[in-house]
Coordinates of C-alpha atoms in Angstrom, one line a residue:
Chain A
X223 CA 32.6 20.4 43.1
X224 CA 32.0 17.1 41.8
X225 CA 28.6 17.7 40.5
X226 CA 30.1 20.5 38.2
X227 CA 32.4 18.2 37.0
X228 CA 29.6 16.0 36.3
X229 CA 27.6 18.4 34.5
X230 CA 30.6 19.4 32.1
X231 CA 31.4 15.7 31.1
X232 CA 27.6 15.5 30.4
X233 CA 27.6 18.8 28.4
X234 CA 31.3 17.8 26.7
X235 CA 29.6 14.1 25.7
X236 CA 26.3 16.0 24.4
X237 CA 28.6 18.4 22.1
X238 CA 30.5 15.4 20.9
X239 CA 27.2 13.6 20.1
X240 CA 26.1 16.3 18.4
X241 CA 29.6 16.6 16.2
X242 CA 29.4 13.1 15.5
X243 CA 26.0 13.4 14.2
X244 CA 26.5 16.3 11.8
X245 CA 29.5 14.2 10.5
X246 CA 27.2 11.5 9.5
X247 CA 24.8 13.3 8.4
X248 CA 27.4 15.4 6.2
X249 CA 28.6 11.6 4.6
X250 CA 24.7 10.6 3.9
X251 CA 24.4 13.9 2.4
X252 CA 26.8 13.3 -0.3
X253 CA 24.3 10.7 -1.8
X254 CA 20.4 11.3 -2.5
X255 CA 18.4 12.1 0.6
X256 CA 15.2 11.4 0.4
X257 CA 12.7 14.2 0.0
X258 CA 9.5 12.8 1.8
X259 CA 9.6 10.6 4.6
X260 CA 6.2 9.0 6.2
X261 CA 6.5 7.5 9.3
X262 CA 3.6 4.8 11.3
X263 CA 3.8 5.7 14.7
X264 CA 3.3 2.4 16.2
X265 CA 4.0 0.9 19.8
X266 CA 3.6 3.5 22.5
X267 CA 1.0 1.5 24.5
X268 CA 3.3 -1.2 24.3
X269 CA 6.0 0.5 25.1
X270 CA 4.4 1.7 28.1
X271 CA 3.3 -1.6 29.2
X272 CA 6.9 -3.2 28.3
X273 CA 8.5 -0.4 30.8
X274 CA 5.7 -0.5 33.6
X275 CA 5.2 3.2 33.1
X276 CA 2.5 4.4 35.6
X277 CA 0.2 6.9 34.3
X278 CA -2.4 7.3 31.0
X279 CA -1.0 7.5 28.2
X280 CA 2.7 7.7 29.4
X281 CA 3.6 5.9 26.1
X282 CA 2.6 8.2 24.2
X283 CA 4.5 11.2 25.9
X284 CA 7.2 9.1 25.3
X285 CA 6.5 8.9 21.4
X286 CA 6.4 12.1 21.3
X287 CA 10.0 13.0 22.3
X288 CA 11.2 10.4 20.0
X289 CA 9.2 12.0 17.3
X290 CA 10.9 15.7 18.1
X291 CA 13.9 13.9 18.0
X292 CA 13.4 12.6 14.7
X293 CA 11.9 15.5 13.3
X294 CA 15.0 17.6 14.2
X295 CA 17.2 15.1 12.5
X296 CA 15.0 15.2 9.5
X297 CA 15.4 19.0 9.6
X298 CA 19.5 18.7 9.8
X299 CA 19.3 16.0 6.5
X300 CA 17.1 18.6 4.8
X301 CA 14.6 16.1 3.8
X302 CA 11.5 18.6 3.3
X303 CA 8.4 16.7 3.9
X304 CA 7.6 14.4 6.8
X305 CA 4.1 12.7 7.7
X306 CA 2.7 11.1 10.8
X307 CA -0.4 8.9 11.0
X308 CA -0.9 10.6 14.1
X309 CA -5.3 9.2 14.2
X310 CA -6.6 7.2 12.0
X311 CA -10.6 7.4 11.5
X312 CA -10.8 3.7 12.6
X313 CA -9.0 5.0 16.1
X314 CA -12.3 6.7 16.7
X315 CA -13.6 3.4 17.0
X316 CA -11.5 2.9 20.5
X317 CA -12.7 3.5 23.8
X318 CA -13.8 7.2 24.6
X319 CA -11.5 7.3 27.2
X320 CA -8.7 6.9 25.4
X321 CA -9.9 9.2 22.6
X322 CA -10.6 11.9 25.1
X323 CA -7.1 11.3 26.3
X324 CA -5.3 11.3 23.2
X325 CA -7.2 14.4 21.9
X326 CA -6.2 16.2 25.1
X327 CA -2.6 14.8 24.6
X328 CA -2.2 16.2 21.4
X329 CA -4.1 19.9 22.3
X330 CA -1.5 20.0 25.0
X331 CA 1.1 19.8 22.5
X332 CA 0.0 21.7 19.6
X333 CA -0.1 24.6 22.5
X334 CA 3.2 24.0 23.3
X335 CA 4.5 23.8 19.9
X336 CA 2.9 27.3 19.1
X337 CA 4.8 28.9 21.8
X338 CA 7.3 31.5 19.7
X339 CA 10.5 30.7 21.0
X340 CA 9.4 26.5 20.4
X341 CA 10.1 24.2 17.7
X342 CA 8.4 25.1 14.8
X343 CA 9.9 28.4 14.6
X344 CA 13.0 27.8 15.6
X345 CA 13.6 25.0 13.0
X346 CA 10.9 26.7 10.5
X347 CA 8.7 24.1 10.3
X348 CA 5.4 24.2 8.4
X349 CA 2.3 22.3 9.9
X350 CA -0.3 20.8 7.7
X351 CA -3.0 18.7 8.9
X352 CA -4.5 16.0 6.5
X353 CA -7.9 14.5 7.1
X354 CA -11.4 14.7 7.6
X355 CA -10.7 17.6 10.0
X356 CA -14.5 17.5 10.4
X357 CA -14.6 14.6 12.4
X358 CA -12.5 16.1 15.2
X359 CA -13.6 18.4 18.2
X360 CA -14.2 22.0 18.1
X361 CA -11.2 22.7 20.0
X362 CA -8.7 20.5 17.8
X363 CA -9.9 21.7 14.6
X364 CA -9.2 25.2 15.8
X365 CA -5.7 24.4 17.5
X366 CA -4.5 22.4 14.0
X367 CA -6.3 25.7 11.8
X368 CA -4.0 28.2 14.4
X369 CA -1.1 25.8 13.9
X370 CA -1.5 26.0 10.3
X371 CA -1.8 29.9 9.9
X372 CA 1.0 30.3 12.5
X373 CA 3.4 28.1 10.5
X374 CA 2.7 29.1 7.2
X375 CA 5.1 30.9 6.4
X376 CA 8.0 28.5 7.4
X377 CA 9.9 27.1 4.5
X378 CA 12.3 24.7 5.8
X379 CA 10.4 21.6 6.3
X380 CA 6.8 20.4 5.8
X381 CA 5.0 18.3 8.8
X382 CA 2.0 16.5 7.4
X383 CA 0.3 15.6 10.4
X384 CA -2.5 13.1 9.5
X385 CA -5.4 13.2 11.9
X386 CA -9.2 11.5 11.3
X387 CA -7.1 10.2 8.3
X388 CA -7.7 6.7 6.4
X389 CA -6.8 6.2 2.9
X390 CA -10.0 4.7 1.9
X391 CA -11.5 7.6 3.1
X392 CA -9.0 10.1 1.5
X393 CA -10.2 8.3 -1.9
X394 CA -13.7 8.3 -1.5
X395 CA -13.8 12.1 -0.7
X396 CA -11.7 12.9 -3.8
X397 CA -13.9 10.8 -6.1
X398 CA -16.9 13.5 -4.2
X399 CA -14.5 16.4 -4.8
X400 CA -13.6 15.3 -8.6
X401 CA -17.4 14.5 -9.5
X402 CA -18.6 18.0 -8.0
X403 CA -15.6 19.6 -10.0
X404 CA -16.2 17.9 -13.3
X405 CA -19.8 19.0 -12.9
X406 CA -19.3 22.5 -12.7
X407 CA -16.8 22.4 -15.6
X408 CA -18.4 19.5 -17.5
X409 CA -21.9 19.3 -16.8
X410 CA -22.1 17.1 -20.0
X411 CA -20.2 14.8 -18.5
X412 CA -23.1 13.9 -16.0
X413 CA -26.0 14.4 -17.6
X414 CA -29.3 12.8 -16.4
X415 CA -30.6 9.7 -18.2
X416 CA -33.7 10.3 -20.7
X417 CA -36.1 7.4 -19.4
X418 CA -37.6 7.4 -22.9
X419 CA -34.2 6.7 -24.3
X420 CA -33.0 4.2 -22.1
X421 CA -32.6 1.6 -24.9
X422 CA -30.5 3.6 -26.9
X423 CA -28.1 5.0 -24.2
X424 CA -28.0 1.6 -22.8
X425 CA -26.2 0.6 -26.3
X426 CA -24.0 3.8 -25.7
X427 CA -22.5 2.8 -22.7
X428 CA -19.7 1.6 -23.5
X429 CA -19.1 4.9 -25.7
X430 CA -20.0 7.4 -22.9
X431 CA -18.1 5.5 -20.6
X432 CA -15.1 6.2 -23.3
X433 CA -15.9 9.7 -23.3
X434 CA -15.8 9.8 -19.5
X435 CA -13.9 12.5 -18.2
X436 CA -12.6 11.4 -14.7
X437 CA -9.2 10.8 -15.3
X438 CA -6.0 9.7 -13.1
X439 CA -4.6 13.5 -12.9
X440 CA -8.2 14.7 -11.7
X441 CA -8.3 12.1 -8.9
X442 CA -5.0 13.0 -7.7
X443 CA -5.1 16.7 -7.8
X444 CA -8.2 16.4 -5.5
X445 CA -6.4 14.1 -2.9
X446 CA -5.3 15.4 0.5
X447 CA -2.2 14.7 -0.1
X448 CA -2.3 16.1 -4.0
X449 CA -0.4 19.2 -3.4
X450 CA 2.5 17.1 -2.0
X451 CA 5.2 14.9 -3.6
X452 CA 4.6 10.8 -2.6
X453 CA 6.8 9.8 0.0
X454 CA 10.0 7.9 -0.7
X455 CA 10.3 5.6 2.6
X456 CA 7.3 4.5 5.1
X457 CA 8.4 3.6 8.1
X458 CA 6.5 1.7 10.5
X459 CA 7.3 0.5 14.0
X460 CA 7.1 -2.3 16.2
X461 CA 8.1 -4.9 13.3
X462 CA 4.9 -4.6 11.5
X463 CA 4.3 -4.9 8.0
X464 CA 1.3 -3.1 7.0
X465 CA 0.2 0.0 5.9
X466 CA -3.4 0.3 7.8
X467 CA -4.9 2.5 5.7
X468 CA -2.5 5.3 5.7
X469 CA -0.8 6.6 2.2
X470 CA -2.4 3.5 0.2
X471 CA -2.2 5.8 -3.2
X472 CA 0.9 7.2 -2.7
X473 CA 3.0 4.8 -1.3
X474 CA 3.0 2.8 -4.4
X475 CA 6.4 3.3 -5.4
X476 CA 7.7 4.0 -1.7
X477 CA 10.6 1.9 0.6
X478 CA 8.4 0.2 3.3
X479 CA 10.8 0.0 6.6
X480 CA 9.5 -2.0 9.4
X481 CA 12.0 -2.0 12.5
X482 CA 11.2 -4.2 15.5
X483 CA 11.9 -1.3 17.9
X484 CA 8.3 0.3 19.3
X485 CA 7.8 3.8 18.7
X486 CA 9.2 5.4 21.7
X487 CA 12.6 3.3 21.0
X488 CA 12.9 4.4 17.4
X489 CA 16.2 6.5 16.7
X490 CA 19.1 8.0 14.7
X491 CA 20.5 4.6 13.7
X492 CA 17.1 3.3 12.4
X493 CA 16.6 6.5 10.2
X494 CA 20.4 6.4 9.2
X495 CA 19.7 2.6 8.3
X496 CA 16.6 3.6 6.0
X497 CA 18.3 6.4 4.1
X498 CA 21.5 3.6 3.7
X499 CA 19.0 1.4 2.2
X500 CA 17.1 4.4 0.1
X501 CA 20.0 5.5 -1.2
X502 CA 21.4 1.6 -2.0
X503 CA 18.2 1.2 -4.0
X504 CA 17.5 4.7 -5.4
X505 CA 20.1 4.0 -8.7
X506 CA 17.8 1.3 -9.3
X507 CA 14.7 2.8 -9.0
X508 CA 15.6 5.6 -11.3
X509 CA 16.8 3.3 -13.7
X510 CA 13.6 1.0 -13.8
X511 CA 11.6 4.6 -14.0
X512 CA 13.4 5.0 -17.1
X513 CA 13.2 1.8 -18.4
X514 CA 9.2 1.9 -17.6
Chain B
X176 CA 22.4 -51.5 -12.5
X177 CA 24.0 -48.4 -11.2
X178 CA 21.5 -46.4 -12.8
X179 CA 18.8 -48.1 -11.7
X180 CA 19.7 -47.9 -8.1
X181 CA 20.2 -44.5 -8.8
X182 CA 16.7 -43.7 -10.1
X183 CA 15.2 -45.8 -7.2
X184 CA 17.5 -43.5 -4.4
X185 CA 16.4 -40.4 -6.3
X186 CA 12.5 -41.6 -6.2
X187 CA 12.8 -42.8 -2.8
X188 CA 14.2 -39.2 -1.9
X189 CA 11.6 -37.6 -3.8
X190 CA 8.8 -39.7 -1.8
X191 CA 10.5 -38.7 1.3
X192 CA 10.4 -35.0 0.4
X193 CA 6.7 -35.2 -0.2
X194 CA 6.1 -36.8 3.2
X195 CA 8.2 -34.2 5.1
X196 CA 6.2 -31.4 3.6
X197 CA 3.3 -33.0 4.3
X198 CA 4.1 -33.3 7.9
X199 CA 5.3 -29.3 8.0
X200 CA 2.1 -28.4 6.2
X201 CA -0.4 -31.0 9.1
X202 CA 1.9 -28.8 11.8
X203 CA 1.2 -25.0 10.0
X204 CA -2.6 -26.7 9.6
X205 CA -2.6 -26.3 13.6
X206 CA -2.7 -22.7 13.2
X207 CA -4.6 -20.4 11.2
X208 CA -3.9 -20.7 7.2
X209 CA -4.2 -17.3 5.7
X210 CA -7.4 -17.3 3.4
X211 CA -5.2 -15.3 0.4
X212 CA -1.5 -14.8 -0.5
X213 CA -0.5 -12.2 -2.7
X214 CA 2.5 -12.3 -5.1
X215 CA 5.0 -9.5 -6.4
X216 CA 7.1 -12.0 -8.9
X217 CA 9.9 -9.8 -9.1
X218 CA 13.8 -10.5 -10.2
X219 CA 13.2 -12.9 -13.0
X220 CA 15.7 -11.3 -15.1
X221 CA 18.0 -11.0 -12.5
X222 CA 17.7 -14.8 -12.0
X223 CA 18.7 -15.3 -15.8
X224 CA 21.7 -12.5 -15.4
X225 CA 23.0 -14.2 -12.4
X226 CA 23.4 -17.5 -13.6
X227 CA 24.3 -16.3 -17.1
X228 CA 21.2 -18.0 -18.5
X229 CA 21.1 -18.2 -22.1
X230 CA 18.2 -17.4 -24.1
X231 CA 15.2 -14.8 -24.3
X232 CA 13.2 -15.0 -21.4
X233 CA 15.5 -18.0 -19.8
X234 CA 14.5 -16.1 -16.2
X235 CA 11.0 -15.9 -16.7
X236 CA 10.5 -19.8 -17.8
X237 CA 12.6 -20.4 -14.5
X238 CA 10.3 -17.9 -12.8
X239 CA 6.9 -20.1 -14.1
X240 CA 8.2 -22.8 -12.7
X241 CA 8.6 -21.8 -9.3
X242 CA 5.1 -20.4 -9.4
X243 CA 3.8 -23.8 -10.4
X244 CA 5.3 -25.4 -7.0
X245 CA 4.2 -22.5 -5.0
X246 CA 0.7 -23.1 -6.4
X247 CA 0.9 -26.1 -5.8
X248 CA 2.0 -25.7 -2.2
X249 CA -1.0 -23.5 -1.7
X250 CA -3.2 -26.2 -2.9
X251 CA -1.8 -28.6 -0.6
X252 CA -2.4 -25.7 2.4
X253 CA -6.0 -24.9 1.6
X254 CA -5.3 -21.8 0.9
X255 CA -8.6 -19.9 -0.9
X256 CA -7.1 -17.3 -3.3
X257 CA -3.7 -16.7 -4.7
X258 CA -2.7 -13.5 -6.7
X259 CA -0.2 -12.9 -8.8
X260 CA 0.7 -9.7 -10.5
X261 CA 1.6 -10.8 -13.9
X262 CA 2.1 -8.1 -15.9
X263 CA 1.1 -4.3 -15.1
X264 CA 0.1 -1.6 -16.9
X265 CA 3.7 -0.1 -17.0
X266 CA 5.2 -3.1 -18.4
X267 CA 3.5 -1.7 -21.3
X268 CA 6.3 1.0 -21.4
X269 CA 9.1 -1.9 -22.0
X270 CA 10.7 -2.5 -25.4
X271 CA 8.5 -3.9 -28.3
X272 CA 10.4 -7.0 -28.1
X273 CA 10.2 -7.7 -24.4
X274 CA 6.5 -7.2 -24.5
X275 CA 5.9 -9.6 -27.4
X276 CA 8.4 -12.1 -26.0
X277 CA 6.3 -12.1 -22.3
X278 CA 2.9 -12.1 -24.0
X279 CA 4.6 -15.2 -26.1
X280 CA 5.4 -17.1 -22.9
X281 CA 2.2 -16.5 -21.6
X282 CA -0.2 -17.6 -24.3
X283 CA 2.1 -20.9 -24.6
X284 CA 1.7 -21.5 -20.7
X285 CA -1.8 -20.9 -20.8
X286 CA -2.4 -23.3 -23.8
X287 CA -0.3 -26.1 -21.9
X288 CA -2.6 -25.0 -18.5
X289 CA -5.6 -26.1 -20.4
X290 CA -4.6 -29.2 -21.2
X291 CA -7.1 -31.5 -19.8
X292 CA -4.5 -33.6 -17.9
X293 CA -2.8 -30.2 -16.8
X294 CA -2.2 -28.7 -13.7
X295 CA -5.7 -27.0 -13.2
X296 CA -8.0 -29.9 -13.6
X297 CA -5.4 -32.0 -11.7
X298 CA -5.8 -29.6 -8.3
X299 CA -9.3 -28.1 -8.9
X300 CA -7.7 -24.3 -9.8
X301 CA -10.3 -21.8 -10.7
X302 CA -8.3 -19.1 -12.8
X303 CA -9.5 -15.3 -13.3
X304 CA -8.0 -12.7 -14.9
X305 CA -8.0 -9.6 -13.2
X306 CA -7.2 -6.1 -15.0
X307 CA -7.7 -4.0 -18.0
X308 CA -8.0 -6.6 -20.7
X309 CA -9.0 -4.4 -23.3
X310 CA -4.7 -3.4 -23.2
X311 CA -3.9 -6.6 -24.4
X312 CA -3.6 -8.3 -27.7
X313 CA -7.0 -10.5 -29.1
X314 CA -5.0 -13.9 -29.1
X315 CA -4.2 -13.3 -25.3
X316 CA -7.8 -11.9 -24.3
X317 CA -9.1 -14.9 -26.0
X318 CA -6.9 -17.5 -24.7
X319 CA -7.7 -15.7 -20.9
X320 CA -11.1 -15.9 -21.6
X321 CA -10.9 -19.7 -22.6
X322 CA -9.2 -20.6 -19.4
X323 CA -11.4 -18.4 -17.2
X324 CA -14.5 -20.4 -18.9
X325 CA -13.0 -23.9 -18.9
X326 CA -11.6 -23.7 -15.0
X327 CA -15.3 -22.0 -14.0
X328 CA -16.2 -25.3 -12.0
X329 CA -13.2 -25.2 -10.3
X330 CA -13.6 -24.8 -6.1
X331 CA -10.3 -25.9 -4.6
X332 CA -8.3 -22.6 -5.5
X333 CA -8.9 -19.4 -7.3
X334 CA -5.7 -17.6 -9.0
X335 CA -6.1 -14.3 -9.7
X336 CA -3.9 -13.6 -12.5
X337 CA -3.1 -9.6 -12.6
X338 CA -2.5 -8.8 -16.2
X339 CA -2.5 -5.4 -17.4
X340 CA -3.2 -4.4 -14.1
X341 CA -2.4 -1.7 -11.8
X342 CA -3.9 -0.5 -8.6
X343 CA -4.4 3.4 -9.4
X344 CA -6.3 2.0 -12.6
X345 CA -8.7 0.0 -11.0
X346 CA -9.7 2.9 -9.0
X347 CA -10.0 5.1 -11.4
X348 CA -12.0 2.5 -13.4
X349 CA -13.7 1.9 -10.0
X350 CA -14.9 5.2 -10.3
X351 CA -16.1 5.5 -13.7
X352 CA -18.4 2.2 -13.3
X353 CA -19.3 3.7 -9.9
X354 CA -20.6 7.0 -11.3
X355 CA -22.2 5.4 -14.3
X356 CA -24.9 3.0 -12.2
X357 CA -25.1 5.9 -9.8
X358 CA -26.3 8.0 -12.4
X359 CA -28.2 5.3 -13.8
X360 CA -30.1 4.3 -10.3
X361 CA -29.9 7.9 -8.9
X362 CA -30.0 10.3 -11.6
X363 CA -30.6 13.6 -8.9
X364 CA -27.1 12.7 -7.7
X365 CA -25.7 13.9 -10.9
X366 CA -28.3 16.6 -11.8
X367 CA -26.8 19.4 -14.1
X368 CA -26.5 22.8 -12.8
X369 CA -28.2 25.8 -13.6
X370 CA -26.3 28.3 -14.6
X371 CA -28.6 30.9 -13.6
X372 CA -28.8 29.7 -10.2
X373 CA -25.3 29.3 -9.7
X374 CA -25.0 31.3 -6.4
X375 CA -27.6 29.6 -4.5
X376 CA -26.2 26.5 -5.8
X377 CA -22.6 27.3 -5.0
X378 CA -24.1 28.4 -1.0
X379 CA -25.7 24.5 -1.2
X380 CA -22.9 23.1 -2.9
X381 CA -22.0 21.6 0.8
X382 CA -25.6 20.4 1.2
X383 CA -25.2 18.9 -2.5
X384 CA -21.9 17.1 -0.9
X385 CA -23.4 16.0 1.9
X386 CA -26.2 13.6 0.0
X387 CA -23.6 12.7 -2.4
X388 CA -24.4 9.0 -2.9
X389 CA -20.8 7.6 -3.6
X390 CA -20.0 5.7 -0.4
X391 CA -16.9 3.6 0.5
X392 CA -19.3 0.4 -0.2
X393 CA -20.2 1.5 -3.8
X394 CA -16.4 2.1 -4.4
X395 CA -15.6 -1.6 -3.3
X396 CA -18.2 -3.4 -5.1
X397 CA -17.0 -2.1 -8.4
X398 CA -13.5 -2.9 -7.7
X399 CA -11.8 -5.6 -10.3
X400 CA -11.2 -7.5 -6.7
X401 CA -14.5 -6.2 -5.4
X402 CA -16.1 -9.8 -5.2
X403 CA -12.5 -11.1 -3.7
X404 CA -11.6 -11.1 0.0
X405 CA -8.6 -8.7 0.6
X406 CA -4.9 -10.5 0.6
X407 CA -3.6 -11.6 3.7
X408 CA 0.1 -11.8 3.1
X409 CA 1.5 -9.9 0.2
X410 CA 5.2 -11.5 -0.8
X411 CA 7.6 -9.7 -2.9
X412 CA 10.6 -11.3 -3.8
X413 CA 14.2 -9.6 -4.6
X414 CA 14.2 -7.6 -0.9
X415 CA 12.3 -4.7 -2.7
X416 CA 9.7 -3.4 -0.3
X417 CA 7.4 -1.8 -2.5
X418 CA 4.1 -2.2 -3.6
X419 CA 4.7 -0.9 -7.2
X420 CA 0.7 -0.1 -7.6
X421 CA -0.3 -4.1 -6.8
X422 CA -3.4 -4.1 -4.8
X423 CA -3.1 -0.8 -3.0
X424 CA -6.3 -0.8 -1.7
X425 CA -6.6 -4.0 -0.7
X426 CA -3.7 -4.5 0.7
X427 CA -4.2 -2.0 3.8
X428 CA -4.0 -4.5 6.7
X429 CA -2.1 -7.0 4.7
X430 CA 1.0 -8.5 6.2
X431 CA 3.8 -7.6 3.7
X432 CA 7.0 -10.0 3.3
X433 CA 10.0 -9.1 1.3
X434 CA 12.4 -12.0 1.5
X435 CA 15.8 -11.3 -0.3
X436 CA 15.2 -14.4 -2.5
X437 CA 14.8 -13.9 -6.6
X438 CA 11.5 -15.1 -8.0
X439 CA 12.8 -18.4 -9.3
X440 CA 14.7 -18.9 -5.9
X441 CA 11.7 -18.7 -3.8
X442 CA 10.6 -21.6 -2.3
X443 CA 8.9 -23.7 0.1
X444 CA 10.8 -22.2 3.2
X445 CA 9.8 -18.6 2.2
X446 CA 6.0 -19.5 2.2
X447 CA 6.3 -21.3 5.2
X448 CA 7.8 -18.4 7.4
X449 CA 5.2 -15.8 5.9
X450 CA 3.1 -18.3 7.2
X451 CA 4.8 -18.4 10.8
X452 CA 4.7 -14.8 11.0
X453 CA 1.3 -14.6 10.0
X454 CA 0.3 -16.9 12.2
X455 CA 2.2 -15.2 15.2
X456 CA 0.9 -11.9 14.2
X457 CA -2.6 -13.1 14.0
X458 CA -4.0 -13.3 17.0
X459 CA -2.8 -9.5 18.0
X460 CA -4.4 -8.7 14.5
X461 CA -7.8 -10.0 15.8
X462 CA -7.5 -8.7 18.9
X463 CA -6.9 -5.5 17.6
X464 CA -9.7 -5.8 15.1
X465 CA -12.2 -6.0 18.0
X466 CA -10.5 -3.0 20.1
X467 CA -11.2 -0.6 16.8

């Protein structure tokens, strides 16, 4: 009997919590809601150490639950894009054991998410993987492609999972792509030099440079992130105020927020605080954009 | 007599202040001193408005004095590089009046700094201008080149003044330079397509891409900032947590610090706080670099 009352109380508390959250979100939505929030998930290992969590990757498992909660809040808030720095190219330099564990965990979670009654279909989440997928193992790549295909019709929110990603690699890749396409469409831009005319060509180099057909827009459209809007807020946990090679090109006018909480400790209050700060600066930023 | 006593007291206070600062710097120097600090000078106009300062550019004049103090502290601390976001490419979209005023102020200050008994020679400052100087007016470009030549032998500290600069323009410029140099040294990399062989070439495109000779290091060495080390700390005043297209490529692993103070209000305590925070994170960052 006592247990039943306890369960009822807990259910009531949960419902009250959801109601309160919805009220807060309704108030927040009076202001401008960011279109795109990016997260750097920092502090999973430190969380496991701090709480003496046993078992390999216990911190990352806790971090995954946090991620799911935050994604749910973002859906409820009508945020349209969420980017996640899941695994950087530099992370490949970690121990083989750790990489293997993280990849296994990712595979397990992708399979879980793919279940028809799962999170992705329930919340209308479209998943896109961003990065050099040629660097990850075959099973991960296949699973990632499967998730992308399976969710390609969902339209409520787009989750951009940056896997085997680094901003500098993205830019180098973009340059290669741009050169290849420019070569195809405007071969004269890359006309090879005639060694006999070297002197004349050297003199004309400045002119050629002026004519060079690679432009900012050309580069932008070949970025992995090219078709998505730039983030409005970038949240990095653990109080680390660094971008660590994440969305460098895209976060030029993005508000950075670095709460002290480790990733698994981040919660609703941090998200609300970030959005309030964004709203506080939004009018000023818009005014500035018009001034510029 | 009273005035003389007052002057003596003020002199004594100043000397005591200098002594205290030197003591603090000596203590700070027990830890690691950042090699390169970058500043975004935000809030000059708001400072003028807040303090009802009359006269055009009064905020910028106050900001210049702050800059001089901070540079002096950086010299005393043996910081080797300081970058300053003086004028962005976006700033050219401001009103003609404001641009003219800012350029005049810059010209005036460059001439002042060039005086033989001035700041630059006293503190052994080498000045380099970074950015697309083709966009500024002739007198400014000439003065900038004169300052660079006049200080080229100074070795105590290098001040990188980012003028007509934006990070995305820097990257586009780098791509153009890299393509030009690659074209010169490895013309086969940009061999034009033979329309008759299009099908074969399409099939071979992936292979060509693999062979593409543009690499990260190629890009890095053609950056305006290519020969200088990446910043360790980036300080942006006015509590704005955005990079605003400043050193995006270079600040990947840089600690960002955004005090609430407007630029002319920033002082010694903010610099000390930023360095203490850098020192607190330094061991962790070094450990992380080794782990990666």
